[in-house]
Coordinates of C-alpha atoms in Angstrom, one line a residue:
M566 CA 118.0 97.0 -57.9
P567 CA 115.8 93.4 -58.5
T568 CA 112.1 93.7 -59.4
S569 CA 110.8 90.7 -57.9
S570 CA 112.0 86.8 -57.2
I571 CA 110.9 86.2 -60.7
S572 CA 112.6 89.0 -62.7
S573 CA 115.8 88.4 -60.5
R574 CA 115.3 84.7 -61.3
L575 CA 116.3 83.9 -57.2
W576 CA 115.7 80.3 -57.9
E577 CA 118.7 79.8 -59.8
A578 CA 120.7 80.4 -56.2
V579 CA 119.2 77.0 -55.4
D580 CA 120.9 73.7 -56.6
K581 CA 119.7 73.0 -59.9
E582 CA 119.6 69.3 -59.5
W583 CA 117.1 70.3 -56.6
M584 CA 114.5 72.1 -58.9
D585 CA 114.2 70.0 -61.3
C586 CA 113.6 67.7 -58.8
L587 CA 110.9 69.6 -57.0
R588 CA 109.1 71.3 -60.0
K589 CA 107.8 67.8 -60.6
E590 CA 106.7 66.7 -57.5
P591 CA 102.9 66.9 -56.4
A592 CA 102.0 70.4 -54.5
D593 CA 101.1 67.6 -51.2
K594 CA 104.2 66.8 -51.1
L595 CA 105.9 70.2 -51.4
L596 CA 103.9 71.7 -49.0
Q597 CA 105.4 69.1 -46.3
I598 CA 108.6 70.6 -46.5
P599 CA 108.7 72.7 -44.2
S600 CA 107.9 69.9 -41.9
G601 CA 111.2 67.9 -42.9
V602 CA 109.3 65.3 -44.6
V603 CA 111.7 64.6 -47.9
Q604 CA 111.1 61.9 -50.5
D605 CA 112.9 58.7 -51.1
H606 CA 113.8 59.4 -54.4
W607 CA 115.1 63.2 -53.9
P608 CA 118.9 63.8 -54.4
A609 CA 121.1 63.2 -51.5
S610 CA 121.7 66.6 -50.1
L611 CA 118.2 68.3 -50.5
K612 CA 117.1 65.1 -48.2
Q613 CA 120.3 66.2 -45.8
F614 CA 119.2 70.0 -46.3
V615 CA 115.6 69.7 -45.4
L616 CA 116.6 67.1 -42.4
T617 CA 118.9 69.5 -41.0
L618 CA 116.6 72.5 -41.1
R619 CA 114.0 70.3 -39.0
S620 CA 116.6 69.0 -36.6
L621 CA 117.5 72.6 -36.0
S622 CA 114.4 73.7 -34.7
L623 CA 112.5 73.8 -31.2
P624 CA 109.9 71.0 -31.2
R625 CA 106.2 72.9 -31.6
D626 CA 103.9 70.3 -30.5
Q627 CA 101.5 71.4 -28.0
A628 CA 103.4 70.1 -24.4
D629 CA 101.3 68.2 -21.7
L630 CA 100.0 71.4 -20.2
Q631 CA 99.0 69.6 -16.9
E632 CA 102.4 67.4 -16.6
A633 CA 104.1 71.1 -17.2
F634 CA 102.4 73.0 -14.4
P635 CA 100.2 70.4 -12.2
G636 CA 97.1 71.6 -10.7
L637 CA 96.5 73.4 -13.8
R638 CA 93.5 74.6 -14.3
V639 CA 92.1 75.2 -18.0
A640 CA 88.6 76.1 -18.2
P641 CA 85.8 76.3 -21.2
L642 CA 85.0 79.6 -22.1
N643 CA 81.3 80.6 -21.8
S644 CA 79.3 81.9 -24.6
V645 CA 79.6 85.1 -22.2
L646 CA 83.7 85.9 -21.7
A647 CA 84.2 84.0 -25.3
Q648 CA 82.0 86.6 -27.2
G649 CA 83.9 87.8 -30.2
M650 CA 86.6 85.7 -30.1
N651 CA 87.2 82.9 -33.1
Q652 CA 88.6 79.7 -32.9
K653 CA 91.9 80.1 -32.8
K654 CA 91.6 82.9 -29.9
K655 CA 89.3 80.8 -27.5
H656 CA 92.3 78.4 -27.5
E657 CA 95.2 80.8 -27.0
I658 CA 93.4 82.3 -23.7
Q659 CA 92.0 79.1 -22.2
A660 CA 95.4 77.4 -22.4
L661 CA 97.1 80.8 -21.5
A662 CA 95.2 82.3 -19.0
G663 CA 95.2 78.5 -16.9
V664 CA 99.5 78.7 -17.5
I665 CA 99.2 82.6 -16.3
D666 CA 97.1 81.5 -13.4
S667 CA 99.2 78.8 -12.4
I668 CA 102.5 80.8 -12.6
A669 CA 101.2 83.7 -10.5
R670 CA 100.0 81.2 -7.5
R671 CA 103.4 79.5 -8.0
V672 CA 105.2 82.7 -7.0
G673 CA 102.3 84.2 -5.0
S674 CA 101.2 86.9 -6.7
H675 CA 97.8 87.8 -8.0
K676 CA 98.2 90.5 -10.0
I677 CA 99.2 90.4 -13.9
V678 CA 100.1 93.5 -16.2
D679 CA 98.8 92.1 -19.7
V680 CA 101.3 93.8 -22.3
G681 CA 99.8 94.5 -25.9
S682 CA 96.4 93.8 -24.5
G683 CA 94.4 94.2 -27.6
Q684 CA 91.1 93.9 -26.9
G685 CA 91.5 92.5 -23.2
Y686 CA 90.2 88.8 -23.9
L687 CA 92.9 87.6 -22.0
A688 CA 92.2 90.4 -19.2
Q689 CA 89.1 89.6 -18.9
V690 CA 89.5 86.0 -18.7
L691 CA 92.3 86.5 -16.2
S692 CA 90.1 88.8 -14.2
F693 CA 86.2 86.9 -14.1
E694 CA 87.7 83.7 -14.3
H695 CA 90.6 83.1 -12.6
E696 CA 90.0 86.4 -10.0
L697 CA 93.3 88.1 -10.8
S698 CA 94.0 91.9 -10.6
V699 CA 94.7 93.0 -14.0
I700 CA 96.2 96.1 -15.9
A701 CA 95.8 96.0 -19.6
I702 CA 98.3 98.0 -21.7
D703 CA 97.8 98.8 -25.1
A704 CA 98.9 101.4 -27.8
S705 CA 95.6 101.5 -29.2
S706 CA 93.0 103.8 -27.3
H707 CA 90.2 102.2 -29.7
H708 CA 91.2 99.0 -27.9
G709 CA 91.1 100.5 -24.7
S710 CA 87.4 101.7 -25.3
I711 CA 86.9 98.1 -26.1
T712 CA 88.1 96.6 -23.1
D713 CA 86.2 98.6 -21.1
A714 CA 82.7 98.0 -23.0
R715 CA 83.4 94.4 -22.9
A716 CA 84.0 94.4 -19.1
K717 CA 80.9 96.5 -18.6
R718 CA 78.6 93.6 -20.5
I719 CA 80.6 90.6 -18.2
E720 CA 80.8 92.6 -15.5
K721 CA 76.7 92.5 -15.0
Y722 CA 77.4 88.2 -15.8
Y723 CA 79.7 87.9 -13.1
A724 CA 77.9 90.0 -11.1
A725 CA 75.1 88.3 -10.5
K726 CA 77.5 84.5 -10.2
K727 CA 79.3 86.8 -7.7
C728 CA 76.0 86.8 -5.0
K729 CA 75.4 83.6 -5.2
S730 CA 78.7 81.9 -4.9
R731 CA 80.4 84.9 -3.0
S732 CA 83.2 84.5 -4.8
G733 CA 85.3 87.9 -5.9
F734 CA 86.3 89.1 -9.1
C735 CA 88.3 92.4 -10.1
I736 CA 87.3 94.1 -13.7
P737 CA 90.9 94.3 -15.7
K738 CA 91.9 98.7 -15.8
T739 CA 93.0 99.5 -18.9
V740 CA 96.0 101.5 -19.8
T741 CA 96.5 103.7 -23.5
C742 CA 99.9 104.0 -24.2
R743 CA 102.4 103.1 -26.1
V744 CA 105.3 101.1 -24.1
L745 CA 108.9 102.4 -25.4
S746 CA 111.3 101.1 -22.5
P747 CA 111.8 99.1 -19.9
A748 CA 111.6 102.1 -17.3
M749 CA 108.1 103.4 -18.7
L750 CA 106.5 99.8 -18.2
K751 CA 107.8 99.6 -14.7
D752 CA 106.3 102.7 -13.8
I753 CA 102.8 101.3 -15.2
S754 CA 103.2 98.2 -13.6
S755 CA 103.6 99.7 -10.5
S756 CA 100.4 101.4 -10.4
L757 CA 99.1 97.9 -9.8
R758 CA 99.4 98.2 -6.1
Q759 CA 96.1 97.8 -4.6
V760 CA 94.0 97.8 -7.6
D761 CA 92.3 95.1 -6.0
E762 CA 90.7 97.3 -3.8
M763 CA 89.4 99.1 -6.7
E764 CA 85.3 99.0 -7.5
N765 CA 85.6 100.6 -10.8
P766 CA 87.6 100.7 -14.0
T767 CA 90.0 103.5 -14.7
I768 CA 90.8 104.6 -17.9
F769 CA 94.3 106.4 -18.8
R770 CA 94.6 107.9 -22.3
D771 CA 97.4 109.7 -24.2
N772 CA 95.4 112.1 -26.6
T773 CA 98.1 111.7 -29.5
D774 CA 98.3 107.7 -29.1
S775 CA 101.6 107.9 -30.5
K776 CA 103.7 109.1 -27.2
P777 CA 103.9 107.8 -23.7
L778 CA 102.2 109.0 -20.8
A779 CA 104.6 111.9 -19.3
G780 CA 106.1 111.5 -15.9
D781 CA 105.6 108.9 -13.3
L782 CA 102.6 107.2 -13.7
A783 CA 102.3 105.5 -10.3
S784 CA 102.1 109.1 -8.8
E785 CA 99.1 110.1 -11.1
C786 CA 97.1 106.7 -10.4
P787 CA 94.6 106.9 -7.9
Y788 CA 95.0 103.6 -7.0
S789 CA 98.4 103.7 -6.6
S790 CA 100.3 102.8 -2.9
K791 CA 102.8 104.5 -1.1
A792 CA 106.3 104.3 -2.6
D793 CA 107.2 101.8 0.4
D794 CA 104.4 99.7 -0.3
K795 CA 105.5 96.7 -2.1
S796 CA 103.6 94.0 -3.9
T797 CA 104.4 91.4 -6.3
M798 CA 102.9 91.3 -10.2
V799 CA 103.6 88.9 -13.3
L800 CA 103.8 89.9 -16.7
A801 CA 102.2 88.5 -19.6
G802 CA 102.2 89.1 -23.1
L803 CA 100.2 87.2 -25.9
H804 CA 102.0 88.3 -29.3
A805 CA 103.2 91.6 -27.9
C806 CA 104.8 92.7 -31.2
G807 CA 108.2 93.9 -32.3
D808 CA 110.3 94.9 -29.8
L809 CA 107.5 95.1 -27.2
S810 CA 108.8 91.1 -26.2
V811 CA 112.0 92.1 -25.5
T812 CA 110.5 95.0 -23.2
M813 CA 109.2 92.7 -21.3
L814 CA 112.1 90.5 -20.3
R815 CA 114.1 93.4 -19.5
T816 CA 111.6 94.8 -17.4
F817 CA 111.3 91.3 -15.8
M818 CA 115.2 91.7 -15.0
E819 CA 114.9 95.2 -14.1
C820 CA 111.5 95.9 -11.7
D821 CA 111.9 93.4 -8.4
E822 CA 108.3 93.5 -8.2
V823 CA 107.6 91.3 -11.2
K824 CA 108.2 87.6 -10.1
A825 CA 107.3 86.1 -13.2
V826 CA 107.4 86.9 -17.1
I827 CA 105.1 84.9 -20.1
S828 CA 106.2 86.1 -23.5
I829 CA 105.1 84.6 -26.7
G830 CA 106.4 86.8 -29.3
C831 CA 104.7 87.5 -32.9
C832 CA 105.6 90.0 -35.6
Y833 CA 109.4 89.9 -35.8
N834 CA 109.8 91.4 -39.0
L835 CA 108.7 94.7 -36.9
L836 CA 112.0 93.9 -34.2
S837 CA 114.4 96.6 -34.0
E838 CA 118.0 94.9 -35.0
E839 CA 121.7 95.6 -34.2
G840 CA 123.4 96.7 -37.6
I841 CA 120.4 98.4 -38.8
K842 CA 120.0 101.9 -38.3
E843 CA 116.7 102.3 -36.2
G844 CA 117.8 105.3 -34.1
D845 CA 118.6 105.8 -30.8
C846 CA 117.1 102.6 -29.1
Q847 CA 117.5 99.3 -27.1
F848 CA 117.9 96.6 -30.1
G849 CA 115.4 93.5 -30.2
F850 CA 117.5 91.4 -31.9
P851 CA 120.1 90.2 -30.6
V852 CA 119.5 90.7 -27.1
S853 CA 121.6 88.4 -25.5
R854 CA 125.6 88.4 -25.7
G855 CA 126.1 85.2 -26.4
A856 CA 124.2 86.5 -29.7
K857 CA 126.4 89.6 -30.4
S858 CA 129.1 87.9 -29.5
A859 CA 128.9 85.6 -32.9
N860 CA 127.6 89.0 -34.8
L861 CA 124.7 87.2 -35.5
Q862 CA 122.2 89.5 -37.8
L863 CA 119.3 88.4 -39.8
G864 CA 117.7 91.2 -41.7
K865 CA 114.0 92.2 -42.2
N866 CA 113.5 89.4 -44.6
A867 CA 114.3 86.8 -42.7
R868 CA 113.0 88.0 -39.6
D869 CA 109.7 88.1 -41.7
L870 CA 110.4 84.9 -42.6
A871 CA 110.7 83.3 -39.0
C872 CA 107.2 83.9 -39.0
Q873 CA 106.2 80.9 -41.3
S874 CA 104.4 78.1 -40.3
A875 CA 105.1 74.4 -41.0
E876 CA 102.5 72.8 -40.1
R877 CA 99.9 75.5 -41.8
W878 CA 101.5 74.7 -44.9
R879 CA 101.1 70.9 -44.3
G880 CA 97.9 71.6 -43.5
L881 CA 96.9 73.2 -47.1
G882 CA 96.2 70.9 -48.8
E883 CA 96.6 70.1 -52.4
A884 CA 94.2 72.4 -54.1
A885 CA 94.7 75.5 -51.3
G886 CA 98.5 75.0 -51.7
L887 CA 98.5 75.1 -55.4
H888 CA 96.7 78.6 -55.0
N889 CA 98.8 79.7 -52.5
F890 CA 101.8 79.0 -54.6
E891 CA 99.7 81.1 -57.2
L892 CA 99.3 83.9 -55.2
H893 CA 102.7 84.2 -54.1
T894 CA 102.8 84.3 -58.5
F895 CA 100.4 87.2 -58.1
R896 CA 102.9 89.2 -55.3
A897 CA 105.7 88.3 -57.4
A898 CA 104.4 89.7 -60.5
F899 CA 102.6 92.7 -59.0
Q900 CA 106.4 93.8 -57.6
M901 CA 107.0 94.1 -61.8
V902 CA 103.9 96.5 -61.8
L903 CA 105.5 98.2 -58.9
F904 CA 109.1 98.4 -60.6
Q905 CA 107.7 99.4 -63.9
C906 CA 105.0 102.2 -62.9
Y907 CA 106.1 103.6 -59.5
P908 CA 110.0 102.5 -59.1
E909 CA 110.1 105.1 -56.0
I910 CA 107.5 102.9 -53.6
I911 CA 109.6 99.9 -53.8
T912 CA 112.3 101.3 -51.6
R913 CA 109.5 101.6 -49.1
S914 CA 109.1 97.5 -49.3
P915 CA 105.2 98.0 -49.8
A916 CA 102.9 96.0 -47.7
I917 CA 99.7 95.5 -49.2
G918 CA 98.1 93.3 -46.7
R919 CA 96.5 89.9 -46.5
Q920 CA 94.9 89.7 -50.3
G921 CA 95.5 86.1 -50.0
K922 CA 92.4 85.4 -48.2
A923 CA 90.1 87.4 -49.9
F924 CA 90.8 85.7 -53.2
R925 CA 90.7 82.3 -51.6
R926 CA 87.2 83.3 -50.4
Q927 CA 86.9 84.5 -54.4
H928 CA 87.8 81.2 -55.6
H929 CA 86.4 78.9 -52.9
R930 CA 83.0 80.9 -53.6
R931 CA 83.2 80.3 -57.4
I932 CA 84.2 76.7 -57.0
L933 CA 81.3 76.1 -54.8
E934 CA 78.7 77.8 -57.2
C935 CA 80.3 75.4 -60.5
N936 CA 80.3 72.6 -58.4
A937 CA 76.1 73.3 -57.5
D938 CA 75.5 74.6 -61.5
M939 CA 77.1 70.9 -62.4
A940 CA 75.0 68.9 -59.7
Q941 CA 71.6 70.5 -60.9
T942 CA 72.8 69.8 -64.4
F943 CA 73.4 66.3 -63.8
S944 CA 70.4 65.9 -61.8
Q945 CA 68.0 67.4 -64.3
N946 CA 70.0 65.3 -66.8
C947 CA 69.9 61.8 -64.8
C948 CA 73.4 61.4 -64.7
S949 CA 74.6 58.2 -62.9
T950 CA 75.9 59.0 -59.8
Y951 CA 79.4 57.8 -60.7
A952 CA 79.8 60.4 -63.8
K953 CA 78.2 63.1 -61.7
D954 CA 81.3 62.6 -58.7
A955 CA 83.9 62.1 -61.4
L956 CA 82.8 65.9 -62.8
L957 CA 82.8 67.6 -59.8
N958 CA 86.1 66.4 -58.2
E959 CA 87.5 67.0 -61.3
H960 CA 86.4 71.0 -60.7
S961 CA 86.9 70.8 -56.9
S962 CA 90.9 70.5 -57.7
Y963 CA 92.4 73.7 -58.2
P964 CA 93.8 74.6 -60.9
K965 CA 93.1 71.9 -62.7
S966 CA 90.6 72.3 -66.0
A967 CA 89.7 70.3 -68.9
N968 CA 90.5 73.4 -71.0
K969 CA 93.9 75.1 -70.0
E970 CA 93.1 78.3 -72.4
A971 CA 90.3 79.3 -70.0
N972 CA 92.0 78.3 -66.9
S973 CA 94.8 80.6 -68.3
A974 CA 92.5 83.4 -68.8
D975 CA 90.9 82.9 -65.5
R976 CA 94.4 83.5 -63.5
Y977 CA 95.2 86.8 -66.0
S978 CA 92.0 87.8 -64.7
M979 CA 92.5 87.2 -60.8
F980 CA 96.1 88.2 -61.5
V981 CA 94.7 91.6 -62.9
K982 CA 92.4 92.0 -60.1
F983 CA 95.3 91.7 -57.5
C984 CA 97.3 94.2 -59.0
K985 CA 94.4 96.8 -59.0
S986 CA 93.4 96.3 -55.1
G987 CA 97.0 96.0 -54.6
L988 CA 97.5 99.4 -56.2
G989 CA 94.4 100.6 -54.3
R990 CA 96.1 99.5 -50.8
L991 CA 98.9 101.7 -51.4
G992 CA 96.9 104.9 -52.6
L993 CA 98.1 104.3 -55.8
C994 CA 96.3 105.2 -59.2
V995 CA 96.2 101.9 -62.5
P996 CA 98.2 103.5 -65.2
Q997 CA 96.7 103.7 -68.3
D998 CA 99.4 102.3 -70.0
I999 CA 100.4 99.4 -68.0
E1000 CA 100.4 96.0 -70.0
F1001 CA 99.3 93.7 -67.7
S1002 CA 99.0 91.0 -70.5
R1003 CA 103.3 91.1 -70.8
L1004 CA 104.0 91.7 -67.5
W1005 CA 101.7 87.9 -66.3
E1006 CA 103.4 86.4 -69.7
E1007 CA 106.8 86.8 -68.3
A1008 CA 105.4 85.6 -64.6
E1009 CA 103.2 83.3 -65.9
E1010 CA 106.4 81.1 -67.8
F1011 CA 108.2 80.8 -64.4
S1012 CA 105.5 79.8 -62.3
G1013 CA 106.3 76.0 -62.0
L1014 CA 109.2 77.2 -59.9
V1015 CA 107.3 78.9 -57.6
G1016 CA 105.9 75.9 -55.3
P1017 CA 109.5 74.3 -55.1
Y1018 CA 110.8 77.6 -54.4
W1019 CA 108.6 79.0 -51.5
T1020 CA 108.6 75.5 -49.6
L1021 CA 112.1 75.7 -49.4
R1022 CA 112.1 79.4 -48.6
A1023 CA 109.6 78.3 -45.6
A1024 CA 111.8 75.6 -44.6
L1025 CA 114.3 77.8 -43.0
G1026 CA 110.9 79.5 -41.3
P1027 CA 111.3 77.3 -38.2
V1028 CA 115.2 77.5 -37.9
L1029 CA 115.0 81.7 -37.6
E1030 CA 112.5 81.6 -35.2
T1031 CA 114.3 79.1 -33.1
I1032 CA 117.6 81.7 -33.5
L1033 CA 115.0 84.8 -32.2
L1034 CA 113.4 82.5 -29.4
L1035 CA 117.1 81.4 -28.1
D1036 CA 118.7 84.8 -28.5
R1037 CA 116.1 85.9 -25.9
L1038 CA 116.3 82.6 -23.5
L1039 CA 119.9 83.3 -23.5
F1040 CA 119.6 86.9 -22.6
L1041 CA 117.8 85.4 -19.7
Q1042 CA 120.4 83.1 -18.2
E1043 CA 123.0 85.3 -18.9
Q1044 CA 121.7 87.7 -16.0
G1045 CA 123.8 86.6 -13.4
N1046 CA 122.6 89.0 -10.4
V1047 CA 119.3 87.1 -9.8
L1048 CA 118.2 83.6 -9.7
I1049 CA 115.7 82.3 -12.2
Q1050 CA 114.4 79.9 -13.6
T1051 CA 113.4 80.1 -17.6
V1052 CA 112.2 77.4 -20.7
L1053 CA 110.4 77.3 -23.5
L1054 CA 107.2 75.6 -24.0
P1055 CA 105.0 74.9 -26.9
I1056 CA 101.9 75.9 -24.9
F1057 CA 99.2 75.5 -28.1
D1058 CA 98.3 73.4 -30.8
P1059 CA 100.3 75.1 -33.6
V1060 CA 97.7 74.0 -36.2
L1061 CA 95.7 76.6 -34.7
S1062 CA 98.4 79.0 -33.7
P1063 CA 101.8 79.2 -35.3
R1064 CA 103.7 81.5 -32.5
N1065 CA 102.7 79.3 -29.8
V1066 CA 106.2 78.7 -27.8
A1067 CA 106.4 80.6 -24.5
L1068 CA 109.1 82.3 -22.7
I1069 CA 108.8 81.7 -19.5
A1070 CA 110.7 83.1 -16.7
E1071 CA 110.3 83.1 -12.9
K1072 CA 112.6 84.7 -10.1
F1073 CA 113.3 82.7 -7.0

């Protein structure tokens, strides 16, 4: 079993001429490879490879939403609704809420099912700002509690607005359960009937937080109408993880009351895949007859790679890019630690979380502290402005250093911290006899190959995501018993939100 990309020398599978060329390139040029940017002096075969990958990928530039949805209303979020949201979340919620509102009006429905609702940000904007009836479904009871607590705070603000404007709104209803099948989601969706007549939020709890709600949920809902009382609804999912996005599409096709679906996928690595033993279930990939007939298989590594963002890589900048390459080196070398000390863990595909963010923050903090110290020293010595700027620029570039030995020692120190943190996250002890220095020496020798290898690898990401999205689009288009209109549309800024392509389908 290979221990890691370093010990198994995965880069040797790449054309040697390509690697010899790319290892001489500065980081800012490497970071543009996933975006399809090539350099004139590269080998012709390398340029063709990068450009071909780009041509096979769906466009990611944000669409003109006003043109796509005439009359679209994208209202800036007030401070009450935006509380707790970061910039990325605000951007996503504003755009998606407007799109959902526009589609709901177009299909004649004011009832929305927010699938994988998280903390209820989208549900609350749809309810309070767009005055739609919403049921928010999430597997976490904690998220359901947060959604209800936020809704109560927001309600006070909008209650005052309602009195002044005489406009109406509905508080989103929350359901806590794991949606495991289209039939189950259909049952939950049916509970939306007459939801707009309810005055107070109702919470349904699954005590185990791991099993679906038993029985027919519609019959248990106090606001459910009679079986023959039909109502239309729209399914929406903002980054519904894994198979959940596919379950939404199947529900859309199987449930007559669902007139539209807006799905933005995420976490492709969590998709179940036909050909890989995942238990008795409907697979998340492939779902279309076309993809199945072509015997398409990706595997977990490829599905994980589909989450790579060309825009994020391009926007890193040289210093952050070099640091990012180094973190990849740390992770590959950490795999060597696991293989040596805990070989049984390797078979479980261990995940240690996003340690990179913490290490980047530590690195930037050290840079700022270093710059502050240098500025103070130069001020005290009355150094010229030109010399001060030159030295500050020297120290703000990572990992440049006048003292290569000191820089190497710093990298080794960070590697040891990375390993100890990773072992801790896996609940493992740091072995007393582990030779971190020997492992790092072996890894550091090949660290210059990490940037070229990883950027070429990341260039495959947009193509792989395109395959997954087209499989879902084709699945809907293959359904001959219902007349539907489908489109794949990038509705977010890809720099802010890399998973920005929405699959939108409407029944006629």
